[in-house]
Coordinates of C-alpha atoms in Angstrom, one line a residue:
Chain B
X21 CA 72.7 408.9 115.7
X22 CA 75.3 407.7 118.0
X23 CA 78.5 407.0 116.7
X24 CA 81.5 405.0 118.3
X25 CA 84.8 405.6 116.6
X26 CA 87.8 403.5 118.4
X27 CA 91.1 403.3 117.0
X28 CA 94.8 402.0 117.0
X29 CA 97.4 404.3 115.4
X30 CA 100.6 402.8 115.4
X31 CA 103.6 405.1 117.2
X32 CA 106.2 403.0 116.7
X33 CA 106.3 404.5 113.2
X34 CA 107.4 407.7 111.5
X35 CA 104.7 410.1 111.6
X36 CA 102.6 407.7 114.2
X37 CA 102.2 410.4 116.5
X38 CA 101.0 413.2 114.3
X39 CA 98.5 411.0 113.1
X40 CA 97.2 410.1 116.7
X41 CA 96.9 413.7 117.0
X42 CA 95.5 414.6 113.7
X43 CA 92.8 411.3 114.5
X44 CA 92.0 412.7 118.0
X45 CA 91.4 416.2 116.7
X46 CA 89.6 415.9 114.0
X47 CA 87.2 412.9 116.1
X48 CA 86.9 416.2 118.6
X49 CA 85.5 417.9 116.4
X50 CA 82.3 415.5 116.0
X51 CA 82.1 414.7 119.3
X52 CA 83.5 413.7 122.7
X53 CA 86.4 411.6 124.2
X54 CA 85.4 409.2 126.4
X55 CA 88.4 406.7 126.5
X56 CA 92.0 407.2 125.5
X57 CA 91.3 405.9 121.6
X58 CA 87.7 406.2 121.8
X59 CA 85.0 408.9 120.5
X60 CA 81.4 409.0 120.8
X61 CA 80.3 411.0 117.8
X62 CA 76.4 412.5 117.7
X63 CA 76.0 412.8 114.0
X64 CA 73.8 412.9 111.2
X65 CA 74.5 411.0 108.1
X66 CA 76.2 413.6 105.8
X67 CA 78.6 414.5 109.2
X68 CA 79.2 410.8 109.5
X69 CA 80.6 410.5 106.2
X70 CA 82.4 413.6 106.5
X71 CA 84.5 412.1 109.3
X72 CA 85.0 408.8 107.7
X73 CA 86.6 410.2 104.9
X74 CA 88.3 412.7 107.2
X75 CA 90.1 410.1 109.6
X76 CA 90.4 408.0 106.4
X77 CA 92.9 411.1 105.1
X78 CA 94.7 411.1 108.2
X79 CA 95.3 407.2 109.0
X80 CA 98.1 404.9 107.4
X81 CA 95.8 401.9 106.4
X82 CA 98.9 399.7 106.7
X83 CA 99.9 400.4 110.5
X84 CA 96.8 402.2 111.7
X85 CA 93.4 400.4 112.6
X86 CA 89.6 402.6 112.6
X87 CA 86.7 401.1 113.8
X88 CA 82.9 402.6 113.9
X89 CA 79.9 401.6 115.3
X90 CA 76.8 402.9 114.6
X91 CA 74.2 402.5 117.4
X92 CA 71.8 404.3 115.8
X93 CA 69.0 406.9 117.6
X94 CA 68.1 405.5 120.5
X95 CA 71.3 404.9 122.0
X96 CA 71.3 405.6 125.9
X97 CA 70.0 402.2 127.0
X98 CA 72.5 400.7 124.9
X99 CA 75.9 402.5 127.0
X100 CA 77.0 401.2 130.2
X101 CA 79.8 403.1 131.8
X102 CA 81.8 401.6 135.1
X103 CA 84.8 403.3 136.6
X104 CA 86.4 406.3 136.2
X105 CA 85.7 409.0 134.1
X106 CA 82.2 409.8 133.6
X107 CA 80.9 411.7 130.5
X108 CA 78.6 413.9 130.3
X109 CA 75.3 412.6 128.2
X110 CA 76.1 414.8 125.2
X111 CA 72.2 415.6 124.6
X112 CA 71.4 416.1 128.3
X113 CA 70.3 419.5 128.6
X114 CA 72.7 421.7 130.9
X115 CA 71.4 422.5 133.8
X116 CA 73.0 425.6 135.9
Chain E
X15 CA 74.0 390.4 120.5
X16 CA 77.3 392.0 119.8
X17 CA 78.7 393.7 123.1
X18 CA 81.4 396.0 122.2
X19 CA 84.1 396.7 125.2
X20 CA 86.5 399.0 125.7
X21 CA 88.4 399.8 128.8
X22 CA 91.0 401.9 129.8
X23 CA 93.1 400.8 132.4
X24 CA 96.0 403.0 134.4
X25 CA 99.1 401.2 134.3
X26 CA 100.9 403.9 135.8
X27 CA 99.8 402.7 139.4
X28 CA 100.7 399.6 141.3
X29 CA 99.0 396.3 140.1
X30 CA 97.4 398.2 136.9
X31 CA 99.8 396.0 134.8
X32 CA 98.2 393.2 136.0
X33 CA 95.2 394.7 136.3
X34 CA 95.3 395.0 132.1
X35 CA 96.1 391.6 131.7
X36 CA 93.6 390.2 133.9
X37 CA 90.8 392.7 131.7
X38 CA 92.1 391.2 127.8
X39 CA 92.2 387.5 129.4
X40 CA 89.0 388.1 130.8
X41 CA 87.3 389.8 127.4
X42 CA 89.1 386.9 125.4
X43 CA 87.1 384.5 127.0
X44 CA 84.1 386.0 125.4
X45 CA 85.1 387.6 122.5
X46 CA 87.3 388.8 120.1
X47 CA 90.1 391.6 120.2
X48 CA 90.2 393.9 117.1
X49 CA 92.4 396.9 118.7
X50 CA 94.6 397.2 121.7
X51 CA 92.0 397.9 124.3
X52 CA 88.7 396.9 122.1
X53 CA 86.9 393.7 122.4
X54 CA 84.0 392.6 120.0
X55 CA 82.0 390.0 122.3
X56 CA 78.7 387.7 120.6
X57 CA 77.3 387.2 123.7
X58 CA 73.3 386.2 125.0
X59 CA 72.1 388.5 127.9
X60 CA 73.1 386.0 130.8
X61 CA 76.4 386.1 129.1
X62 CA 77.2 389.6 129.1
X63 CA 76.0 390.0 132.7
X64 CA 78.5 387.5 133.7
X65 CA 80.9 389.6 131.6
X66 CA 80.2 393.1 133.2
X67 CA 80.4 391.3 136.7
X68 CA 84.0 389.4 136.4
X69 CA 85.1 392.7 134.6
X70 CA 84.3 395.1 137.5
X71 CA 85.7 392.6 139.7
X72 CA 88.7 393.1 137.8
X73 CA 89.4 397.1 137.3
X74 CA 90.0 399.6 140.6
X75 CA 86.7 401.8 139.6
X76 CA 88.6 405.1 141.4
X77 CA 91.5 404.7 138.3
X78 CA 90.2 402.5 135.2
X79 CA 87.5 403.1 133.0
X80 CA 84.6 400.4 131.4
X81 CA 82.1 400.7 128.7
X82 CA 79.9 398.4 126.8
X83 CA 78.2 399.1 123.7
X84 CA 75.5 397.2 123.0
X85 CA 74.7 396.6 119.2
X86 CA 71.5 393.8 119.1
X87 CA 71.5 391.0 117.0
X88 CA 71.8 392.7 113.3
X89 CA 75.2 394.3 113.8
X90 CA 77.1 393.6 110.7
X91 CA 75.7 396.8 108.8
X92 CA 76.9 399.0 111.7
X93 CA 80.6 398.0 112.2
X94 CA 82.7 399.7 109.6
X95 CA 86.5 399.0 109.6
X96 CA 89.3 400.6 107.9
X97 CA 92.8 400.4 108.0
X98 CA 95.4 397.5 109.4
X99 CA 94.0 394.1 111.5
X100 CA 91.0 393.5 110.1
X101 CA 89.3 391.1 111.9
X102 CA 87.3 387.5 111.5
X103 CA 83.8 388.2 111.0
X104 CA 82.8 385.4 114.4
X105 CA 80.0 384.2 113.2
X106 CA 80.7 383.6 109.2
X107 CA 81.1 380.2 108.5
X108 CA 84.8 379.0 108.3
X109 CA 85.1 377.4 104.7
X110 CA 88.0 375.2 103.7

């Protein structure tokens, strides 16, 4: 399934930046970056927890903000893109 | 249908400034904001094209970035939030 995680982490703070890096990592590791706070995540369930509870480790929950959206299997009708930046469909297969 | 939107604009180049602004006014019309560059947006179809159309009227395509997610009509299991600015559910009732 398609995950969306988006997210504010404030820098204004002690330790704001570190988290924005630890967040940005650690949402790398499930999946892609397609906007400057914003992750699209192809996971099953067990890896979906796994980064929930992961980000939850990382964020302040008083200054920082995590959002997900689950939109579920069939997800590439769902995603419009305009502008810059294209990604590349994460399950497209790689042609050379 | 919930449209999520999330843009990134560059601010960096002349007019993106404005360019932002005009993007969150925009969204605001329709929605909601629950992070910096995140807008939650209960829309019907004619609704979101109208959207999508003022919005790319908006952004320089060469230099920002626009995405839509498009969640149906039974959303509220697939948003999870966590963390700071949680926001009005938009369509629970408001009881005084």
């Amino acid at each position: 399934m398609l995950i969306l995680v988006t997210y504010d982490v404030q820098t204004s703070t002690t330790g704001g930046a570190k988290r924005l890096r630890h967040v940005a990592k650690k949402c790398g590791e499930y999946g892609i970056r397609v906007q400057n706070s914003v992750f699209e995540c192809v996971v099953d369930a067990t890896q979906y927890k796994q980064l929930q509870l992961a980000l939850e480790k990382i964020i302040d929950p008083e200054k920082d903000s995590l959002r997900f959206y689950n939109l579920g299997n069939k997800y590439n009708s769902k995603v419009i893109h305009i502008g810059a930046k294209e990604t590349l469909d994460v399950e497209a297969p790689l042609i050379f």
